[in-house]
mmCIF file of C-alpha atoms and ligand atoms in Angstrom:
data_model
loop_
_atom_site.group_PDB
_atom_site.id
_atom_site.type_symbol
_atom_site.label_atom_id
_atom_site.label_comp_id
_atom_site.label_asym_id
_atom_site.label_seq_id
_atom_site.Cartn_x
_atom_site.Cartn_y
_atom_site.Cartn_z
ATOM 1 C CA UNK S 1005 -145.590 143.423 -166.590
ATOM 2 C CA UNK S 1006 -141.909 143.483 -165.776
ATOM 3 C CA UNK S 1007 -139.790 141.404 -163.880
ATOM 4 C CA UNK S 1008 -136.342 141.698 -162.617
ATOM 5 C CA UNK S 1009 -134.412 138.583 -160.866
ATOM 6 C CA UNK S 1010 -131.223 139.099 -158.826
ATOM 7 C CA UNK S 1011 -129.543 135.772 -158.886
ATOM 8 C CA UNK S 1012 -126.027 134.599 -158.323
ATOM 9 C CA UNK S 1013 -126.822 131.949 -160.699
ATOM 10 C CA UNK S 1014 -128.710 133.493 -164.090
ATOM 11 C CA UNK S 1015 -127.502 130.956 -166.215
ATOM 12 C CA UNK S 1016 -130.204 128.450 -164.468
ATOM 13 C CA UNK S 1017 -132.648 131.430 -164.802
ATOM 14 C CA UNK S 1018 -132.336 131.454 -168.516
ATOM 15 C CA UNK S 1019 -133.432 127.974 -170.320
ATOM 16 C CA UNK S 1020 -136.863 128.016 -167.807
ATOM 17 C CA UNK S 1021 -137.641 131.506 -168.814
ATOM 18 C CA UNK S 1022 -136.304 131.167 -172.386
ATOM 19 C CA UNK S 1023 -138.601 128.605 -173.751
ATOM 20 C CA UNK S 1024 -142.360 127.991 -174.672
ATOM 21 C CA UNK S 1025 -145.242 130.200 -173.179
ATOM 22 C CA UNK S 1026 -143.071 132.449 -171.483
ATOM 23 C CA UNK S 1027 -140.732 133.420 -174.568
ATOM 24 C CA UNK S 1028 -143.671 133.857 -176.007
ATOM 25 C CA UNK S 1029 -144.886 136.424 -174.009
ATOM 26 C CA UNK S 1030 -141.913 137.708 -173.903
ATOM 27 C CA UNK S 1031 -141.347 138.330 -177.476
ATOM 28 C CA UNK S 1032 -145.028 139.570 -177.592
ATOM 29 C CA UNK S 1033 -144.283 142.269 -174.958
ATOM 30 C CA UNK S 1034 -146.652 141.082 -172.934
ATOM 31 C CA UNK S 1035 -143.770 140.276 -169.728
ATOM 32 C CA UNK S 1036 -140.174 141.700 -169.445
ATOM 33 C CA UNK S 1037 -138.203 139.689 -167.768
ATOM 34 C CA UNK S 1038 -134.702 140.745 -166.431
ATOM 35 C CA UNK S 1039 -131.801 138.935 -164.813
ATOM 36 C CA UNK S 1040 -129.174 140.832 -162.977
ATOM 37 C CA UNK S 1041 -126.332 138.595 -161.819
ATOM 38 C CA UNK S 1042 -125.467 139.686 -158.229
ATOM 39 C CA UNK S 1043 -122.093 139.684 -158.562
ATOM 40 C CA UNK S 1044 -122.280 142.654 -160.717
ATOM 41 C CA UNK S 1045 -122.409 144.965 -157.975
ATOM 42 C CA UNK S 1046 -119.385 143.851 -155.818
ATOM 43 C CA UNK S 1047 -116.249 145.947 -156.209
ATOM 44 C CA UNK S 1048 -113.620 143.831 -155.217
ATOM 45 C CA UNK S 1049 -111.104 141.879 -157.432
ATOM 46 C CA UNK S 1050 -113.090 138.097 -156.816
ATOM 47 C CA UNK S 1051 -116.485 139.601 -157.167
ATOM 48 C CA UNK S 1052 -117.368 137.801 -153.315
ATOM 49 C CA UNK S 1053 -121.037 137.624 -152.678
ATOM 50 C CA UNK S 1054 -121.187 135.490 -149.952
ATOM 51 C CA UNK S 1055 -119.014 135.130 -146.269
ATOM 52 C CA UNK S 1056 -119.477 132.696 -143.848
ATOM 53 C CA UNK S 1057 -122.137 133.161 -141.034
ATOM 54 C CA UNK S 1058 -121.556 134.850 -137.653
ATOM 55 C CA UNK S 1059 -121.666 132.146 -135.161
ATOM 56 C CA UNK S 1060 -120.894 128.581 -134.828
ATOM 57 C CA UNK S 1061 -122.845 127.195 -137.712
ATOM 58 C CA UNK S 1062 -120.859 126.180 -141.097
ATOM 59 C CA UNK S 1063 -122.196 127.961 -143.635
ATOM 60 C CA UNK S 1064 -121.774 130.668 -146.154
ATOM 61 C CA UNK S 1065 -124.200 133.644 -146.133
ATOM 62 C CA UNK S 1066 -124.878 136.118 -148.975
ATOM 63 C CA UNK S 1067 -123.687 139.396 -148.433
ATOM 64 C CA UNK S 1068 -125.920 142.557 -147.710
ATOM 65 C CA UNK S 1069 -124.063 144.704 -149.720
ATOM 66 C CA UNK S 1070 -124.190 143.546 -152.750
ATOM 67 C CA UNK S 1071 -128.568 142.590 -152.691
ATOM 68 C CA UNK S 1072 -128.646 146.284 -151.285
ATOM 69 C CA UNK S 1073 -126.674 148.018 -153.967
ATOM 70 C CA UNK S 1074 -128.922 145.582 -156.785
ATOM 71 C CA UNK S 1075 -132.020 146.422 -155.081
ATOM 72 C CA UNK S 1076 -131.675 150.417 -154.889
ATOM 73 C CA UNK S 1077 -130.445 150.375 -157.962
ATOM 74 C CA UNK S 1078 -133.238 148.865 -159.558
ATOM 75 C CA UNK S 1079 -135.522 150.829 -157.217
ATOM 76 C CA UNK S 1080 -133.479 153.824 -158.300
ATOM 77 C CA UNK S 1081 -134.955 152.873 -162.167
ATOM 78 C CA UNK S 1082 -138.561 152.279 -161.134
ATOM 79 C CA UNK S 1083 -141.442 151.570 -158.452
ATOM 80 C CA UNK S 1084 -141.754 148.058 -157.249
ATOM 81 C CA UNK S 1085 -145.333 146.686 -156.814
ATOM 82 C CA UNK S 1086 -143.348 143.597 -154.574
ATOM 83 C CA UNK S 1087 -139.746 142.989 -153.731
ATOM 84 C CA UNK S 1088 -139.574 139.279 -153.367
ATOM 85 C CA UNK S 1089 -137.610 136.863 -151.278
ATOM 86 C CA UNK S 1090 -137.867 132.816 -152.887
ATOM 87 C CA UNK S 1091 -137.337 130.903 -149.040
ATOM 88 C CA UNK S 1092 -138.387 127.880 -147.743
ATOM 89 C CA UNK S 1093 -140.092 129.352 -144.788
ATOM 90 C CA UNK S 1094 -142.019 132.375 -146.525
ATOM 91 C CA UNK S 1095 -145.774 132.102 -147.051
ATOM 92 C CA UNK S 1096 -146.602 129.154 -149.802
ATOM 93 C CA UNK S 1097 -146.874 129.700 -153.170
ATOM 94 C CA UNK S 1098 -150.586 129.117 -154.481
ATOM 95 C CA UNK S 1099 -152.189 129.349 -157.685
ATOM 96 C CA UNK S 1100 -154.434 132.517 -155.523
ATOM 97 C CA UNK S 1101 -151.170 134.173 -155.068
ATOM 98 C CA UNK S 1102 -150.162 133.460 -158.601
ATOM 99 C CA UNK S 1103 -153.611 135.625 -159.890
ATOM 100 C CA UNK S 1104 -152.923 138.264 -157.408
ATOM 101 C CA UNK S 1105 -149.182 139.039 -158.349
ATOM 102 C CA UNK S 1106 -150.795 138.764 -161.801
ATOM 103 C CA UNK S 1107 -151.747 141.860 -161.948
ATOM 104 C CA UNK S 1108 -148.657 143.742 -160.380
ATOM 105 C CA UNK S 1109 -146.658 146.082 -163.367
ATOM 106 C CA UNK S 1110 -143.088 145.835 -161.461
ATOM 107 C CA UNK S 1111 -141.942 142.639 -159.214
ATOM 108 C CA UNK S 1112 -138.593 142.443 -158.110
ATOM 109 C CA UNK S 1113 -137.583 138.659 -157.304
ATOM 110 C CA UNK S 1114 -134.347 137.765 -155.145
ATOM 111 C CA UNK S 1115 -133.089 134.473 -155.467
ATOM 112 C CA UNK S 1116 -131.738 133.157 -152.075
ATOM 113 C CA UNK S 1117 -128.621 130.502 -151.821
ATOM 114 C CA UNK S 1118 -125.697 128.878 -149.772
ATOM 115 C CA UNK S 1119 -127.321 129.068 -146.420
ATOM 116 C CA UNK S 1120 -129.404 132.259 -146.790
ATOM 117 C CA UNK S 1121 -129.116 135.909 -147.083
ATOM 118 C CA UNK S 1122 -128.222 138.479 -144.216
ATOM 119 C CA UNK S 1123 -131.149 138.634 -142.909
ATOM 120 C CA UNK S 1124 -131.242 142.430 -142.730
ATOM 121 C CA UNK S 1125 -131.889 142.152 -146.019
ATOM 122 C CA UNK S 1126 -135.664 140.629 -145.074
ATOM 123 C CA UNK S 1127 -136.280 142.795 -142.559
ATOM 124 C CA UNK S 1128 -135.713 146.203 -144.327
ATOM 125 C CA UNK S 1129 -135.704 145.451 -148.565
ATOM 126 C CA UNK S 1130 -137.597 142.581 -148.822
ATOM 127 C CA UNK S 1131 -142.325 143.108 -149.031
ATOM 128 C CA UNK S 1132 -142.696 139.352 -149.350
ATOM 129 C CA UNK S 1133 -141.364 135.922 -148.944
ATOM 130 C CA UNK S 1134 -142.499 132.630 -150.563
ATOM 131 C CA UNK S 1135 -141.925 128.973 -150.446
ATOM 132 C CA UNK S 1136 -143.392 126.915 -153.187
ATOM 133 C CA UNK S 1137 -143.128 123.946 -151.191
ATOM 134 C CA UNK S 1138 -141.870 122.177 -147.905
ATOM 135 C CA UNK S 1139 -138.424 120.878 -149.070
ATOM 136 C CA UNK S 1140 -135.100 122.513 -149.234
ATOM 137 C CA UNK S 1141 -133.733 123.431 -152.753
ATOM 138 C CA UNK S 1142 -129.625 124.480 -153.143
ATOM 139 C CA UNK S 1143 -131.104 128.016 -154.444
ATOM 140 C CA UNK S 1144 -134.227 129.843 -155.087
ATOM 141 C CA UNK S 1145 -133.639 130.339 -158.609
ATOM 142 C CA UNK S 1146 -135.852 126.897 -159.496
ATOM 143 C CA UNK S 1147 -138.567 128.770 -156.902
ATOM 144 C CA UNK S 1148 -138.037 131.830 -158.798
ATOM 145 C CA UNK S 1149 -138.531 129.874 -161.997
ATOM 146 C CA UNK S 1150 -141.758 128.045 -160.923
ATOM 147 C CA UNK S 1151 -143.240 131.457 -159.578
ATOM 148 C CA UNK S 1152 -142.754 133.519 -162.858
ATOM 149 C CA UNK S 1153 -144.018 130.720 -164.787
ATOM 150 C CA UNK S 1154 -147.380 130.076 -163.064
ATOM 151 C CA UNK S 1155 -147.440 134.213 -163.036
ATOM 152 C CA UNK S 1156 -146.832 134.784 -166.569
ATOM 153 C CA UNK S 1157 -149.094 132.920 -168.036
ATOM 154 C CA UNK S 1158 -151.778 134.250 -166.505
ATOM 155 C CA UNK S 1159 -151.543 137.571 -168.238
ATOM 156 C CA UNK S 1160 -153.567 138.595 -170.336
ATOM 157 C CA UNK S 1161 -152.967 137.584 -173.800
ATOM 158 C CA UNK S 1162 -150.179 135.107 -172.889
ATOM 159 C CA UNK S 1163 -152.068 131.599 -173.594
ATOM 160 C CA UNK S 1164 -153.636 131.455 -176.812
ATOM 161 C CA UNK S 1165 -156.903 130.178 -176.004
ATOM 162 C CA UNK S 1166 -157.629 132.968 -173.431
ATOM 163 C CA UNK S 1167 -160.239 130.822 -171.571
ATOM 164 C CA UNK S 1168 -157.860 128.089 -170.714
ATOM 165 C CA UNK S 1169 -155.887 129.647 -167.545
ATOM 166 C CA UNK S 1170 -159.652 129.417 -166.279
ATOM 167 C CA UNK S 1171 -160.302 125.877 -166.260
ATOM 168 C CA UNK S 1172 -157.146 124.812 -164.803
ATOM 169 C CA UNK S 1173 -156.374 122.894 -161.601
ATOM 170 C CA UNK S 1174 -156.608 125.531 -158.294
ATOM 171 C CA UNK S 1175 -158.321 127.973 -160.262
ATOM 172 C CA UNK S 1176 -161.856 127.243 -158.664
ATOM 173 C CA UNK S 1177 -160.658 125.350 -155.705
ATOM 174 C CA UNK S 1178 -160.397 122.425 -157.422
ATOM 175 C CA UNK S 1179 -158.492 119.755 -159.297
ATOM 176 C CA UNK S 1180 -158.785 119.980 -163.064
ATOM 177 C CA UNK S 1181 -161.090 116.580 -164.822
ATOM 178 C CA UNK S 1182 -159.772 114.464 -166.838
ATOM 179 C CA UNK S 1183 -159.150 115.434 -170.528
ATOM 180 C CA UNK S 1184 -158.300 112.860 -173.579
ATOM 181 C CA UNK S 1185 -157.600 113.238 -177.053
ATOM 182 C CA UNK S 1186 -157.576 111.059 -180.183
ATOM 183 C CA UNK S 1187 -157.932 107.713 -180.969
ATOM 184 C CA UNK S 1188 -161.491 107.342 -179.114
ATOM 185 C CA UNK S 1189 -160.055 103.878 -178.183
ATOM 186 C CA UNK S 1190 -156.729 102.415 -178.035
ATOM 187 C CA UNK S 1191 -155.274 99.328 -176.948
ATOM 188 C CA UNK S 1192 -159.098 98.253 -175.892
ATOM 189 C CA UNK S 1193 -158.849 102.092 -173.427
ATOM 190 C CA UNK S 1194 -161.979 103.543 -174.013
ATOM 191 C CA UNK S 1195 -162.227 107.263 -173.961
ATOM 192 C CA UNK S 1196 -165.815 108.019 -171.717
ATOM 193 C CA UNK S 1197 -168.485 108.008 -173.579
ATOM 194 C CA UNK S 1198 -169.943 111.184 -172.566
ATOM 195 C CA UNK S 1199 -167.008 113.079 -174.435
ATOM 196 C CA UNK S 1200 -167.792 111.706 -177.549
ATOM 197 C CA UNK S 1201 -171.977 112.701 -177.148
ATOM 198 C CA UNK S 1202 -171.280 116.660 -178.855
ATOM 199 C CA UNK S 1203 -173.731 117.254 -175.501
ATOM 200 C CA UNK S 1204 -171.488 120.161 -174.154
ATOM 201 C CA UNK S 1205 -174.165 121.470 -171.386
ATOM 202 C CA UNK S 1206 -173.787 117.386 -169.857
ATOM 203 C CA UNK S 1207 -170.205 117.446 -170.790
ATOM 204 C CA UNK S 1208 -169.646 120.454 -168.268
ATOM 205 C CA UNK S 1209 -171.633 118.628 -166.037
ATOM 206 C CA UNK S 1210 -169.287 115.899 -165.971
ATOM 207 C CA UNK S 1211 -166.163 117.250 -165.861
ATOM 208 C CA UNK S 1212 -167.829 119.215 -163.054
ATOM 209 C CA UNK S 1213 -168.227 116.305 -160.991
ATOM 210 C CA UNK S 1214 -165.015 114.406 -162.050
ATOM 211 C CA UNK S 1215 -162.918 117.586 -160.714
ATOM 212 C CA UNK S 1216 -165.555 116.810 -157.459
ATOM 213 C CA UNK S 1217 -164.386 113.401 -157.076
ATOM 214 C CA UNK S 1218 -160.260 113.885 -157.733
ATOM 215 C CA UNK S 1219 -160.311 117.112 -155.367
ATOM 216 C CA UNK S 1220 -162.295 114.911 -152.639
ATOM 217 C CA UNK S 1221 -160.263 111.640 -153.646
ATOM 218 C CA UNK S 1222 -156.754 113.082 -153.994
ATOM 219 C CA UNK S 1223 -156.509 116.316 -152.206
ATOM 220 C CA UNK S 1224 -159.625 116.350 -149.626
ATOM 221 C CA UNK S 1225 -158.370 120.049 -148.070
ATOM 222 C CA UNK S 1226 -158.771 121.809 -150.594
ATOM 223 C CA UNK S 1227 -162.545 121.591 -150.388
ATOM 224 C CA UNK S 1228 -162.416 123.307 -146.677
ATOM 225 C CA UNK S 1229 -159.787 125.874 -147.720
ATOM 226 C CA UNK S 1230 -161.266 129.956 -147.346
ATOM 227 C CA UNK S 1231 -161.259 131.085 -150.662
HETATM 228 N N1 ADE G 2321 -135.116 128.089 -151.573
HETATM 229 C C1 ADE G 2321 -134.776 126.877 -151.094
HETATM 230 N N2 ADE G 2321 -135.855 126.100 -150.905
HETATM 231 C C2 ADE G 2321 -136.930 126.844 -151.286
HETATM 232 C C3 ADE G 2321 -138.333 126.612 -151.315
HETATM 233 N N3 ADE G 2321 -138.866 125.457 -150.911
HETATM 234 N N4 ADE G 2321 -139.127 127.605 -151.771
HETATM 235 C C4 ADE G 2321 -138.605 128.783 -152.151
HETATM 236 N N5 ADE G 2321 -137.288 129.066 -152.139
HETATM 237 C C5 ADE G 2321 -136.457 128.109 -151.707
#
């Protein structure tokens, strides 16, 4: 899979992506990603990619230019399963979405900021929006973090233990159990007992019905959500 980010900001694009599972998979050639700083396709002397909004609102507003000189560019180079807006009023981010975009080979990922884009931009370069949440961040580079991470390691090949994307939280429509590790007991905490039995077929049946109980306890909707 490859992934290019357009982002005023890179530099809070690279420690997120640079690290852990996804330098990993990086350096495994499993994911490409690639940052392209917007302001490397202006052309004038202060590299502007942003004016302020038509109007009466304060505000700046980034430029169409530069996003539609990035985005053909990179369109010019190859086809692009999604072109992706990060905004807090696109469809939400969920770990079904994640799966899906999954199994895309080329996803293009513009970072919003400042007040927004021109919003020509969304109506004629942009295939998809998404939020990962209702709150406002300064930029979508954090959104564009959090939605290559939870897409990335979902790859093929990316986690070690190939099973383990498959048992997490979401992936079934429900929460994840519990899960404990050495000592058995500390500080008089007792680890359940069933996890210590070697019984795996009543093991699975427990976490089974712990993930039950925290999805109805903790987040009851998921349990009607279409799947
Ligand atoms: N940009 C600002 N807030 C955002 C959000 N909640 N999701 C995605 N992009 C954003």
């Amino acid at each position: 899979m490859r992934i290019d980010i357009i982002t005023v900001l890179p530099e809070l694009l690279e420690s997120p992506l640079g690290h852990s599972i996804i330098q990993r998979a990086q350096k495994k050639g499993l994911v490409e990603i690639n940052l392209h700083p917007l302001r490397n396709f202006t052309h004038d002397k202060r590299k502007t990619v942003d004016d302020y909004a038509f109007g009466p609102d304060a505000g700046m507003v980034l430029k169409i230019e530069p996003i539609f000189e990035a985005i053909e560019t990179l369109k010019s180079e190859r086809e692009y399963d999604e072109i992706i807006y990060t905004s807090p009023d696109g469809e939400p981010m969920t770990q079904n979405l994640a799966n899906q975009l999954s199994t895309k080979k080329n996803v293009l990922i513009l970072c919003g900021h400042y007040k927004g884009i021109d919003h020509r931009v969304r109506e004629h370069l942009i295939t998809r929006e998404i939020s990962i949440g209702d709150y406002v961040l300064s930029g979508g580079e954090l959104a564009a973090a959090i939605i290559v991470d939870s897409v990335v390691r979902l790859i093929p090949g990316v986690l070690s233990d190939e099973t383990s994307a498959l048992t997490d939280s979401f992936q079934d429509g429900l929460l994840a159990p519990p899960v404990y590790t050495r000592p058995a007991e500390f500080n008089g905490w007792k680890v359940p007992d069933i996890l210590l039995s070697g019984n795996f077929k009543e093991i699975e049946k427990w976490q089974l019905e712990q993930a039950i109980e925290r999805t109805k306890k903790l987040r009851p909707g998921l349990l009607d959500e279409e799947r």
